Coordinates of C-alpha atoms in Angstrom, one line a residue:
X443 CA 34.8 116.2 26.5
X444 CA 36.0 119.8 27.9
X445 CA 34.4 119.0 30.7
X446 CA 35.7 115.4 31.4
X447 CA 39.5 116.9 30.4
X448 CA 38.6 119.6 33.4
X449 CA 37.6 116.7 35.7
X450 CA 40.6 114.4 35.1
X451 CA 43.1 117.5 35.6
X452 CA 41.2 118.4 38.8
X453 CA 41.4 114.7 40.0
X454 CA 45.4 115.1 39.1
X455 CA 45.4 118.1 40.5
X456 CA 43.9 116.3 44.4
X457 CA 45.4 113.3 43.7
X458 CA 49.2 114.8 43.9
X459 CA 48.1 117.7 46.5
X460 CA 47.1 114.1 48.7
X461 CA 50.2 112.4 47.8
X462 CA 52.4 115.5 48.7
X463 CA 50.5 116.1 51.9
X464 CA 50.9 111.9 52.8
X465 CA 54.8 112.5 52.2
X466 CA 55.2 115.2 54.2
X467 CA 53.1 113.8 57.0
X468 CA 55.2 110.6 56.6
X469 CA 58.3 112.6 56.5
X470 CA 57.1 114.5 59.7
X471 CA 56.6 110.6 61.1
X472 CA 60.1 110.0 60.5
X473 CA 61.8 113.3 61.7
X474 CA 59.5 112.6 64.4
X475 CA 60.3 109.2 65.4
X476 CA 63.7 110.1 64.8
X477 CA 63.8 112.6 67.6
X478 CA 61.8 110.2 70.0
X479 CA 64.9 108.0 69.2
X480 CA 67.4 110.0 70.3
X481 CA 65.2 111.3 73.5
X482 CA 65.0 107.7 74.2
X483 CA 69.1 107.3 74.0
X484 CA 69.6 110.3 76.2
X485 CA 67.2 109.2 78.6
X486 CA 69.4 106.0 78.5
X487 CA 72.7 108.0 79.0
X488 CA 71.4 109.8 81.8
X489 CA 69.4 106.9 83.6
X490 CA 72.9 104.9 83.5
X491 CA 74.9 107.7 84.6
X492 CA 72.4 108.3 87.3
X493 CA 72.3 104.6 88.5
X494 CA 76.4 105.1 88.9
X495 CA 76.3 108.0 90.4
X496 CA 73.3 106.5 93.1
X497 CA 75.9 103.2 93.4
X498 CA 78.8 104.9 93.7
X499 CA 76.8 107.4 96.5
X500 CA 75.6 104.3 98.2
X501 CA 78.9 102.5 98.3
X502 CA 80.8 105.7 99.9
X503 CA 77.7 105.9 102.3
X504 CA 78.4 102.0 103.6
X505 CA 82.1 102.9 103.8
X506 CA 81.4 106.1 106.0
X507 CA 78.5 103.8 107.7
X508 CA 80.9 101.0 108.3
X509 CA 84.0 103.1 109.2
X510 CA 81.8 104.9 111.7
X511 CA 79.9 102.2 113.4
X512 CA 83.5 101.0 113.8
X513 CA 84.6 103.8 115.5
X514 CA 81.5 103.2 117.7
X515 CA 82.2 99.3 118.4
X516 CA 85.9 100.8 119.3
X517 CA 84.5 103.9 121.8
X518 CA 82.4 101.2 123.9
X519 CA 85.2 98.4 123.8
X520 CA 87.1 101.9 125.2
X521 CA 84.8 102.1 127.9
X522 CA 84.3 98.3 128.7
X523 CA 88.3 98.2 129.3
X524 CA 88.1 101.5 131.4
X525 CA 85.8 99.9 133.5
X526 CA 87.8 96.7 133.7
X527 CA 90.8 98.1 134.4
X528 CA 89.2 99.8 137.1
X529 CA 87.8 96.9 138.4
X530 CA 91.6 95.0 138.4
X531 CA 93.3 98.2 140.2
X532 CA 91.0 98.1 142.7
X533 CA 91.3 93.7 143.9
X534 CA 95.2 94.8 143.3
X535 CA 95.1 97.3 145.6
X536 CA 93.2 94.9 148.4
X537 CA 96.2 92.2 147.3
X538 CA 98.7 95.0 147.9
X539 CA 97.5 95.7 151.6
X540 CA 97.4 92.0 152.4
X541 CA 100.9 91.5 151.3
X542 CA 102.2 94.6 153.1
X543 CA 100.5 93.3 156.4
X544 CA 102.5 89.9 155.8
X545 CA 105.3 91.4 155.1
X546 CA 106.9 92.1 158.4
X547 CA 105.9 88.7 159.9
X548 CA 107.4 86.8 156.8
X549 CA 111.1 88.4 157.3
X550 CA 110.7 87.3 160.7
X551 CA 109.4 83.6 159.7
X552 CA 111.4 82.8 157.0
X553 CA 114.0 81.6 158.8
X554 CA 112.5 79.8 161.9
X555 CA 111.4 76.5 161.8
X556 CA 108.4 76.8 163.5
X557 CA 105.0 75.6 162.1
X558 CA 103.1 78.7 162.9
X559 CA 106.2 80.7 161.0
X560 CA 106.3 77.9 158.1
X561 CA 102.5 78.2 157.5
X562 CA 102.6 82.3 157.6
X563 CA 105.9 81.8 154.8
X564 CA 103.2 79.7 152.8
X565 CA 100.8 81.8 153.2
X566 CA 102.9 85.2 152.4
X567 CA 104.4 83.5 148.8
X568 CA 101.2 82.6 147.9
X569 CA 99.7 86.0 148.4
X570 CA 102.5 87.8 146.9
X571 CA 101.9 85.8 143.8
X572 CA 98.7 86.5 143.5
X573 CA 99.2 90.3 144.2
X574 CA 101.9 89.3 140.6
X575 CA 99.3 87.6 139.1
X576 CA 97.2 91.1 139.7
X577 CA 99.4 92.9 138.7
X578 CA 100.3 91.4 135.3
X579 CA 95.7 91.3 135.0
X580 CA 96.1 95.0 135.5
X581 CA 99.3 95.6 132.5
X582 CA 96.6 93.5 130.3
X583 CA 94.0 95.8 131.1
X584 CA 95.7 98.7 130.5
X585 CA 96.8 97.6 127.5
X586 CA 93.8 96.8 126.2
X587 CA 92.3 100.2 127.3
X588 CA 95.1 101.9 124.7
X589 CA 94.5 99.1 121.8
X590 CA 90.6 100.5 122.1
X591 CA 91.8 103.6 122.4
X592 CA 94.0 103.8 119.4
X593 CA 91.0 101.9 117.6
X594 CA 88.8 104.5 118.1
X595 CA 90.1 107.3 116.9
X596 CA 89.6 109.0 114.0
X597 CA 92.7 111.4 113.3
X598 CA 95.0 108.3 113.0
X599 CA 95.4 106.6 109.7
X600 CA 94.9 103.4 109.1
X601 CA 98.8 102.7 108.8
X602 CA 99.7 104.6 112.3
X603 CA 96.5 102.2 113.8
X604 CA 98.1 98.7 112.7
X605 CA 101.6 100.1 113.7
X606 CA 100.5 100.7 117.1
X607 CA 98.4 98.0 117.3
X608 CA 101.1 95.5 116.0
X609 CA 103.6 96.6 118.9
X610 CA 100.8 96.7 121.4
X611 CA 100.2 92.9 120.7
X612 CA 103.7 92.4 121.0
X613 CA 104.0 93.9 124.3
X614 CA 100.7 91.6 125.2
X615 CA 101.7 88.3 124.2
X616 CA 105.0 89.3 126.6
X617 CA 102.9 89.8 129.5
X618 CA 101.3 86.8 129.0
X619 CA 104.4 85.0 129.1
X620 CA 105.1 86.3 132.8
X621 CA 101.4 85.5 133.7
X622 CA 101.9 82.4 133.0
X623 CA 105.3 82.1 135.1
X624 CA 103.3 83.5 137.8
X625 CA 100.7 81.5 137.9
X626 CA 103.1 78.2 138.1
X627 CA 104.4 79.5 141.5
X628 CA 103.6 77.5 144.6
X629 CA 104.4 77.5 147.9
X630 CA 107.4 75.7 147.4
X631 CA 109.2 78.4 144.7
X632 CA 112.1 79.5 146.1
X633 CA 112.2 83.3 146.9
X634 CA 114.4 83.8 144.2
X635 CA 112.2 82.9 141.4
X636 CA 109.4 84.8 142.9
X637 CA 112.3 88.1 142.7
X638 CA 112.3 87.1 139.3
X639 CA 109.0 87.3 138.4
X640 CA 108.4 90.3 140.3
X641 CA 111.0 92.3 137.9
X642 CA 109.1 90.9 134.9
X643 CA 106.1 92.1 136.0
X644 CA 108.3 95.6 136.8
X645 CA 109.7 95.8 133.8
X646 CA 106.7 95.2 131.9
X647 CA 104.5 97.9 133.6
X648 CA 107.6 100.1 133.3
X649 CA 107.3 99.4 129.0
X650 CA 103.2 100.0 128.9
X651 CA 103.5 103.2 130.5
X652 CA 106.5 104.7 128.3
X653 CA 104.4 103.1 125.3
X654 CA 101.2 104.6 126.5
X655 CA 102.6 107.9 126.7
X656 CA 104.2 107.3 123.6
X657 CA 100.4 106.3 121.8
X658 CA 98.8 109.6 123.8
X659 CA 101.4 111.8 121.8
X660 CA 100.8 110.5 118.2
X661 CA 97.3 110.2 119.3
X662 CA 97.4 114.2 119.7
X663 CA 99.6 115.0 117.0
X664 CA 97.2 112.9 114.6
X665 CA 94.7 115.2 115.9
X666 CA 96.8 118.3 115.8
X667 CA 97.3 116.8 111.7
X668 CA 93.8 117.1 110.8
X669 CA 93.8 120.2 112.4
X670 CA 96.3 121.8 110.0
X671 CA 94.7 120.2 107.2
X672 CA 91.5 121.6 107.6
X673 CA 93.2 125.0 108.4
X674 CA 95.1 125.3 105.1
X675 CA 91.2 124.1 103.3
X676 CA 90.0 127.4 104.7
X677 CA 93.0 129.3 103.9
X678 CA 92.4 128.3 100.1
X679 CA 89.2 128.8 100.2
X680 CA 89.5 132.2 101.9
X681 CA 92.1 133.0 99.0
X682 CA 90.2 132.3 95.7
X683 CA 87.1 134.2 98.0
X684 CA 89.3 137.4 98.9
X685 CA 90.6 137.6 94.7
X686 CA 87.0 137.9 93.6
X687 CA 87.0 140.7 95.9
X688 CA 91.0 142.0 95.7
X689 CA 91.3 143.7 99.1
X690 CA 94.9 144.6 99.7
X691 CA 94.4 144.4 104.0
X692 CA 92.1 141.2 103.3
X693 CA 95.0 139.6 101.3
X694 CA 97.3 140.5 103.7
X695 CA 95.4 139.2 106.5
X696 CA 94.9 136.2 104.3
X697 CA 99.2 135.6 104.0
X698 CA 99.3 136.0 107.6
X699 CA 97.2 133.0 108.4
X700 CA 98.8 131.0 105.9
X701 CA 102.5 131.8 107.9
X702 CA 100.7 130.8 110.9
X703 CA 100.1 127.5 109.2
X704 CA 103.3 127.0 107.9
X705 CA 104.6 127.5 111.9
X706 CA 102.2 124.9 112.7
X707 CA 103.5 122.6 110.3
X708 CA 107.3 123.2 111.3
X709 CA 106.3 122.8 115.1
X710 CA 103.9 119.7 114.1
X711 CA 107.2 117.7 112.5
X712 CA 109.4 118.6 115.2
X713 CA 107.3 117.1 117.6
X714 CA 106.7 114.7 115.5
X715 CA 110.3 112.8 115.9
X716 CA 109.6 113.1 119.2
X717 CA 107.2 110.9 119.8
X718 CA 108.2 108.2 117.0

């Protein structure tokens, strides 16, 4: 009986050291499953901010992609027009010698009645109208030399480009307008009308070039802009460098360059109503 009272306390005795040591092992499973858990939501929180942070990288690289394959299309339209216009200056030039050499014989045909005189008046209106014609090919050209210009730059902003760009179209559709007189001439215009057209044409290259002068200034003071800009981003980061260190002559040098800025600035908007 003693013995069977030891057995049956000894089998209590294993049976509740099992039991404790299955509830500890389970409570390890759940502490442990509970820390997988929140791994698993971190992970989660991460990954997603990751995947925003890639999106967000890989949308701002398209922009910059896009923006500067842009500013490439723009640099070879700049050379295409170059090119062109060069091509039109030279034929106007040729046009320009051919009237000149009429010239002289026309003032002394224009008023004779003779058919040799009446075919060299025919001859010298229709040649001075296509030297006009020319010439008004040659306004578009340079025009579209600055629109590709102003396209391709990357110190104006985006603003300044569709200003420019608005007026330059302006200033294109008006020339158009005068090609188009031009091209309606015939022999039979009187000289008159052909006067007229030729100040059109004069007045019209007389605008491009005061406009293209005008688009080469802002062009350079946009550049001189981003100049300053990244002048005063050294300066401040020169500054919170040189108060690590505290250097009285560095400091000082430091407040010097930053006047100089300041200068620049002043001299920059001065300019700047210049040229607007």
């Amino acid at each position: 009986m003693k013995k069977l009272f030891v057995l049956l306390v000894m089998f209590l005795f294993v049976f509740s050291t099992i039991s404790m040591a299955e509830d500890d092992n389970e409570a390890s499973d759940d502490s442990s499953g509970s820390d997988q858990e929140r791994e698993r939501t971190e992970n989660t929180e991460r990954t997603q901010i990751s995947d925003e942070s890639k999106r967000k990288m890989i949308e701002q690289y398209n922009l910059r992609r896009k923006a500067t394959q842009e500013v490439k299309d723009a640099r070879l339209e700049l050379v295409k027009a170059r090119q062109e216009y060069k091509n039109v200056k030279e034929s106007y030039q040729v046009k320009k010698q051919e009237v000149s050499r009429l010239k002289n014989q026309y003032e002394k045909c224009k008023l004779s009645e003779a058919e040799t005189c009446k075919l060299k008046v025919k001859e010298t209106k229709l040649k001075a109208k296509e030297q006009l014609i020319n010439a008004a090919d040659l306004i578009l050209n340079k025009l579209g030399e600055l629109k590709a210009k102003i396209q391709a730059s990357t110190d104006l902003t985006e603003d300044e480009v569709s200003e420019l760009i608005i007026k330059l179209d302006e200033q294109i559709a008006e020339v158009n307008e005068a090609k188009l007189t031009l091209e309606n001439i015939n022999e039979e215009t009187s000289s008159e009308d052909i006067k007229e057209a030729t100040k059109t044409i004069r007045e019209s290259w007389h605008k491009v070039k005061v406009h293209y002068h005008k688009v080469v200034l802002r062009n350079f003071g946009a550049r001189l802009r981003t100049l300053i800009a990244k002048a005063e981003i050294l300066g401040n980061r020169a500054e919170e460098k040189a108060a690590e260190v505290n250097l009285e002559e560095l400091n000082s040098l430091i407040e010097e360059y930053k006047t100089h800025i300041e200068q620049a600035k002043e001299q920059y908007n001065l300019a700047r109503e210049k040229w607007e």
